[in-house]
Each structure stands twice: as structure tokens, then as C-alpha cells.
Coordinates of C-alpha atoms in Angstrom, one line a residue:
M1 CA -42.1 -76.8 42.2
L2 CA -41.5 -76.5 38.5
F3 CA -43.6 -73.4 38.4
R4 CA -41.6 -71.8 41.2
H5 CA -38.3 -72.6 39.5
S6 CA -39.6 -71.1 36.3
I7 CA -40.5 -67.8 38.0
F8 CA -37.2 -67.7 39.8
R9 CA -35.3 -68.1 36.6
R10 CA -37.2 -65.3 35.0
L11 CA -36.5 -63.0 37.9
L12 CA -32.8 -63.8 37.7
A13 CA -32.8 -63.1 33.9
A14 CA -34.6 -59.7 34.4
A15 CA -32.2 -58.8 37.2
G16 CA -29.2 -59.7 35.0
F17 CA -30.6 -57.6 32.1
L18 CA -31.0 -54.6 34.4
L19 CA -27.5 -55.0 35.8
L20 CA -26.0 -55.1 32.3
T21 CA -28.0 -52.2 30.8
F22 CA -27.9 -49.8 33.7
P23 CA -24.2 -48.9 33.5
A24 CA -24.6 -48.3 29.7
L25 CA -27.6 -46.0 30.3
A26 CA -25.8 -44.2 33.1
Q27 CA -22.7 -43.7 30.9
D28 CA -24.8 -42.4 28.0
D29 CA -26.5 -39.9 30.4
L30 CA -23.2 -38.8 31.8
L31 CA -21.7 -38.3 28.3
Q32 CA -24.8 -36.2 27.4
Q33 CA -24.3 -34.0 30.5
L34 CA -20.6 -33.5 29.8
S35 CA -21.4 -32.6 26.2
A36 CA -24.0 -30.1 27.2
A37 CA -21.6 -28.6 29.7
Q38 CA -18.9 -28.2 27.0
D39 CA -21.4 -26.6 24.6
S40 CA -22.4 -24.1 27.2
A41 CA -18.8 -23.3 28.1
R42 CA -17.6 -23.0 24.5
V43 CA -16.6 -19.4 23.7
P44 CA -18.2 -18.2 20.4
E45 CA -16.0 -17.1 17.5
P46 CA -15.3 -13.4 17.6
V47 CA -16.9 -11.2 14.8
A48 CA -14.5 -10.8 11.9
A49 CA -14.0 -8.1 9.3
T50 CA -15.8 -5.3 11.1
F51 CA -13.8 -3.1 8.6
K52 CA -12.0 -4.4 5.6
G53 CA -8.8 -2.5 6.1
V54 CA -6.6 -1.2 8.9
R55 CA -7.7 2.4 8.0
V56 CA -11.2 3.8 7.5
S57 CA -10.1 6.8 5.5
N58 CA -7.5 9.0 7.2
G59 CA -7.7 7.4 10.6
H60 CA -7.3 3.9 11.9
S61 CA -10.0 1.2 12.2
I62 CA -10.1 -1.4 14.9
E63 CA -8.4 -4.0 12.6
T64 CA -4.8 -5.1 12.8
P65 CA -2.8 -7.0 10.2
G66 CA -2.8 -10.4 12.0
Q67 CA 0.1 -12.5 13.4
G68 CA 3.1 -12.6 11.2
V69 CA 1.7 -10.3 8.5
L70 CA 3.6 -7.3 7.2
L71 CA 1.5 -4.7 5.5
F72 CA 2.9 -2.1 3.1
L73 CA 0.5 0.9 2.9
I74 CA 0.6 3.7 0.4
S75 CA -1.6 6.7 1.2
H76 CA -1.9 9.5 -1.4
R77 CA -3.7 12.8 -1.5
F78 CA -3.9 15.2 -4.5
G79 CA -4.5 18.9 -4.3
T80 CA -7.9 20.5 -3.8
L81 CA -10.6 20.1 -6.5
N82 CA -11.3 23.8 -6.4
S83 CA -7.7 24.7 -7.3
G84 CA -8.9 25.0 -10.9
A85 CA -8.0 23.7 -14.4
Y86 CA -4.5 25.3 -14.2
N87 CA -3.6 22.7 -11.5
F88 CA -5.7 20.1 -13.3
F89 CA -8.2 20.2 -10.4
G90 CA -5.5 19.2 -7.9
L91 CA -3.9 16.4 -9.8
D92 CA -0.7 18.4 -10.3
Q93 CA -0.1 18.4 -6.6
A94 CA 0.5 15.5 -4.3
T95 CA 1.0 14.5 -0.7
I96 CA 2.1 10.9 0.1
R97 CA 2.7 8.7 3.1
L98 CA 4.5 5.3 3.0
G99 CA 4.0 3.0 5.9
L100 CA 4.8 -0.5 7.2
E101 CA 2.7 -2.3 9.8
Y102 CA 3.4 -5.7 11.3
G103 CA 1.3 -8.0 13.4
L104 CA 3.3 -9.4 16.4
N105 CA 0.3 -11.5 17.1
D106 CA -3.5 -11.4 16.4
R107 CA -4.0 -8.6 18.9
L108 CA -0.8 -6.5 18.9
A109 CA 0.6 -4.6 15.9
V110 CA 3.3 -1.9 15.4
G111 CA 3.9 0.4 12.5
I112 CA 6.1 3.2 11.1
G113 CA 5.6 5.7 8.3
R114 CA 6.9 8.8 6.6
S115 CA 4.8 11.6 5.2
S116 CA 6.0 14.2 2.7
L117 CA 3.9 16.8 4.5
E118 CA 6.4 18.6 6.8
K119 CA 8.7 15.6 6.2
T120 CA 7.1 13.8 9.1
Y121 CA 8.0 10.4 10.5
D122 CA 5.5 8.5 12.6
G123 CA 5.3 5.3 14.6
F124 CA 2.5 3.6 16.5
V125 CA 1.4 0.7 18.7
K126 CA -2.0 -0.8 18.3
Y127 CA -3.6 -3.4 20.6
R128 CA -7.0 -5.2 20.3
L129 CA -8.2 -5.2 23.8
L130 CA -11.7 -6.7 23.2
R131 CA -13.3 -8.4 20.3
Q132 CA -17.0 -8.5 19.5
A133 CA -18.6 -11.9 20.1
P134 CA -22.3 -13.0 19.9
A135 CA -24.0 -12.9 23.3
H136 CA -20.7 -12.3 25.1
M137 CA -19.2 -9.0 24.0
P138 CA -21.3 -6.3 22.2
V139 CA -18.4 -4.2 20.9
S140 CA -14.7 -4.4 19.8
V141 CA -12.2 -2.1 21.5
T142 CA -8.7 -1.3 20.1
L143 CA -6.2 1.0 21.8
L144 CA -3.9 3.1 19.8
G145 CA -0.8 5.3 20.7
T146 CA 1.1 7.2 18.0
T147 CA 4.2 9.5 17.9
A148 CA 4.9 11.9 15.1
L149 CA 8.3 13.7 14.5
T150 CA 8.5 16.7 12.2
T151 CA 11.9 17.0 10.4
L152 CA 11.1 20.1 8.3
R153 CA 13.8 22.7 8.5
F154 CA 12.7 25.9 10.1
G155 CA 14.4 29.4 10.0
N156 CA 15.4 29.1 13.7
E157 CA 16.3 25.6 14.7
R158 CA 13.9 24.2 17.3
P159 CA 14.8 21.7 20.1
F160 CA 14.1 18.1 19.3
R161 CA 11.3 17.7 21.8
T162 CA 9.3 20.6 20.3
R163 CA 9.1 18.5 17.0
L164 CA 7.1 15.7 18.7
T165 CA 3.3 15.1 18.8
Y166 CA 1.6 12.3 20.5
T167 CA -1.9 10.8 19.9
Y168 CA -3.9 8.5 22.1
Q169 CA -7.1 6.8 20.9
A170 CA -9.7 4.3 22.0
L171 CA -11.4 2.8 19.0
L172 CA -14.9 1.3 19.8
A173 CA -16.7 -0.5 17.0
R174 CA -19.7 -2.8 16.4
K175 CA -20.6 -4.8 13.4
F176 CA -24.4 -4.5 13.4
S177 CA -24.9 -6.7 10.3
P178 CA -22.8 -8.2 7.5
G179 CA -23.1 -4.8 5.7
L180 CA -23.1 -2.2 8.4
S181 CA -20.3 -1.3 10.9
L182 CA -19.9 1.8 13.1
Q183 CA -17.0 3.1 15.1
L184 CA -16.4 5.8 17.8
M185 CA -12.9 7.3 18.3
P186 CA -12.3 9.4 21.5
T187 CA -9.0 11.1 20.7
L188 CA -6.4 13.1 22.6
V189 CA -3.6 14.8 20.7
H190 CA -0.7 16.3 22.7
R191 CA 1.6 18.8 21.0
N192 CA 4.9 19.6 22.6
F193 CA 5.1 22.9 20.6
V194 CA 2.3 25.3 19.7
A195 CA 2.6 28.6 17.8
T196 CA 1.2 30.9 20.4
E197 CA 0.4 30.9 24.1
R198 CA -3.3 30.9 23.2
D199 CA -3.1 27.6 21.4
D200 CA -3.8 24.3 23.3
N201 CA -1.0 21.7 23.8
D202 CA -3.8 19.1 24.5
V203 CA -6.6 18.8 21.9
L204 CA -9.6 16.6 22.5
A205 CA -11.7 15.3 19.6
L206 CA -14.4 12.7 19.1
G207 CA -14.5 10.8 15.9
V208 CA -17.2 8.7 14.3
A209 CA -16.9 6.4 11.3
G210 CA -19.1 4.0 9.4
R211 CA -19.0 1.4 6.6
Q212 CA -22.0 0.3 4.6
K213 CA -21.8 -2.3 1.9
L214 CA -23.3 -1.4 -1.4
S215 CA -22.5 -4.6 -3.2
K216 CA -20.4 -7.7 -2.8
R217 CA -17.2 -5.8 -3.5
V218 CA -18.0 -2.1 -2.9
A219 CA -18.7 -0.3 0.4
L220 CA -19.4 3.3 1.3
T221 CA -17.3 4.8 4.1
L222 CA -17.7 7.9 6.2
E223 CA -15.3 9.4 8.8
Y224 CA -15.7 12.6 10.9
Y225 CA -13.7 14.1 13.7
Y226 CA -15.4 16.7 15.9
L227 CA -13.0 19.1 17.7
L228 CA -14.2 19.9 21.2
P229 CA -14.6 23.7 21.8
G230 CA -11.3 25.6 22.3
P231 CA -8.7 27.6 20.4
T232 CA -8.0 24.8 18.0
A233 CA -11.6 24.3 17.2
D234 CA -11.9 28.1 16.6
D235 CA -8.9 28.2 14.2
F236 CA -9.3 25.0 12.3
R237 CA -12.1 22.8 10.9
N238 CA -13.4 19.3 11.7
S239 CA -12.0 16.6 9.5
L240 CA -14.5 15.0 7.1
A241 CA -13.9 12.1 4.6
V242 CA -16.3 10.2 2.3
G243 CA -15.0 7.3 0.4
F244 CA -15.4 3.9 -1.2
D245 CA -13.8 0.5 -0.3
I246 CA -13.3 -1.6 -3.4
E247 CA -12.3 -5.3 -2.8
T248 CA -10.1 -6.6 -5.6
G249 CA -8.5 -10.0 -5.4
G250 CA -8.2 -10.2 -1.6
H251 CA -7.1 -6.6 -1.3
V252 CA -9.0 -3.4 -0.6
F253 CA -8.5 -0.3 -2.7
Q254 CA -9.8 2.8 -0.8
L255 CA -10.8 6.0 -2.6
H256 CA -11.5 9.2 -0.5
F257 CA -12.7 12.7 -0.8
T258 CA -11.6 14.7 2.3
N259 CA -10.9 18.2 3.5
S260 CA -7.8 17.1 5.3
Q261 CA -4.4 17.0 3.5
G262 CA -2.4 15.1 6.1
M263 CA -2.8 11.4 6.7
I264 CA -1.8 11.0 10.3
E265 CA -3.6 12.3 13.4
K266 CA -1.2 15.2 14.0
F267 CA -2.5 16.7 10.7
F268 CA -6.1 15.6 10.1
V269 CA -7.3 15.9 13.7
T270 CA -5.7 19.3 14.7
E271 CA -4.6 21.0 11.5
T272 CA -7.5 20.6 9.0
R273 CA -8.1 23.9 7.2
G274 CA -10.2 23.0 4.2
N275 CA -13.9 23.7 4.0
F276 CA -15.4 20.5 2.5
F277 CA -18.6 22.3 1.3
D278 CA -16.6 25.1 -0.4
G279 CA -14.7 22.7 -2.6
D280 CA -11.6 22.4 -0.4
I281 CA -11.6 18.6 -1.2
Y282 CA -8.5 16.5 -1.5
F283 CA -9.1 13.4 -3.6
G284 CA -6.9 10.5 -2.7
F285 CA -6.5 6.8 -2.0
N286 CA -5.1 4.1 0.3
V287 CA -3.7 0.9 -1.2
S288 CA -2.0 -1.9 0.7
R289 CA -0.1 -5.1 0.1
A290 CA 0.2 -7.8 2.7
F291 CA 3.1 -10.2 3.0
S292 CA 3.2 -13.3 5.2
V293 CA 6.5 -13.0 7.0
K294 CA 5.9 -15.7 9.7
R295 CA 3.5 -18.5 9.9
K296 CA 1.3 -18.9 13.0

């Protein structure tokens, strides 16, 4: 009888132990499953700093200033290098654009500017539609729409609408490594006014740009716009720019050599006249200063 009672007590103890430990084991297993589900559902951080500035050279990059950031941008081009010693190889001449850009949020930015070339005012809206993310999104896509207004006085005064030019771009970029980024820029430029009936009101171009880091603070940049066949491509040249990005104290100082004098799409996409390989090269720079206007 004592032997039976001893066995019975041991069975009760074993059953009690199982009843006490099973809920804890089940809870641990459930927590592990929930944690695994959260890890699988977690969206990876988007790729940052595909380009270091909001411009590659003449044209826009996919980057925007960021929410609450006001960017003051100075773009400058001297004269052509082949203008000779009399013009100090172009340094006696200058074309400048002053611009302001503001990030309404991390995706949407607006901007305005004024160029000395043809006394042109411009404005734009820029929206980051897609952002590159590991294993989720292979590229970043930014949409850009710009308007340019020429205020230069002509001999015979032209109607207001004939002074307007519109540009529409889709900027597609991928950061292949910490040092290499590439970007494609399908572009449509619509001009309300053209000089002759032969000229196109709508001009199509395909741009390509790249950035390759040479050191921790210096990167080589390249930008090229190919004009699709037509009267504009017959009368003008494709825009080409080679430059260097130099990071200094949180800012990027951009130096450029380009065959385009203008610094907005109206000029460098459709009105480039210089032959880069004949020395029609404008040396210039972009420099910007960011101000935090509103905290996130």
C-alpha cells in the first residue's frame, strides 16, 4: 500500500510540473513566432545619399532637401576656356543662377530661381515617388516638373504665354555600391514659342548621369543629355558635363566643366551650342547652404 501511495504521489508531482511549465513554454513559443512575424514584416530602411546634392551638374538629381530644410543654391558659369587670354580664358565673363528650394516633407519639395541668362525666372515641383530599399525596391524614382519665364526685352514685345517653357522629367536612379550611383532622366521640354515653323515645340531627350567616389570626400560626376533626332538635335548639341563633388564640413561644393552655358532645363537641354571637344567649355560651380526652418 505504501508503495502504491509513493507511486501515486510521484505521478501527481510530475503532472503538476507539466501543468506549470507548459503555459510558460507555450508563451515563449508564441512570443518567438510573433517576433519572427514582425521581423519578416519590417520594412528595410531606404537607401540614402544616392547623390550628395540636389543637382548632379546642370540637372537635378533624385535628392530633395528634406522636411523643413531651406536650401540656398548658387550656380555659376564662367565663359568658355577657348575665349583666349584676352578674356582670361572665360573668367572675365559670368552667368549666374540664384535659387531657393524647400522640403515640404521628406518626399515633396518646391523651388524658385532666377538666372541672369535671358533674365529668366524658374520654378519647380519635385516629388520622390519611390525610394530604393534592399530586397524590396531596386531603384529610386523622382518626378520633376518645371516652368521657366524669360523676361528679356525683345524688339517687338511678345505675348506673355510665348515666354514660357515647361519641362517634365522622371529621374530613375540606383546606388550600386557606397561609391557608385547611376541615374537616367527621360525628359520632355515644351516651348510655347519657337523661332521658325521648322522648330519643334516639344523636344524629347534622354539624360544619363553617374557619380563615382574617388576618396572619402571627393567624387567624380558625369552628366549627358542626348537629344532625340529632330530639328533641335540638328541645330544644337547634346549637353555634356564632367565635374567633381567635394564634401566640406557637411556641405558639397561642385565643380563642373560643361558645354552648356545655362543652368536650367530650358537652356542646357534644348539650347546647348558649345562643342565640348573643340574647347567650348564653361567652367563653373554649384554651392549650397542649408537652413533648418522647421523641425520634423
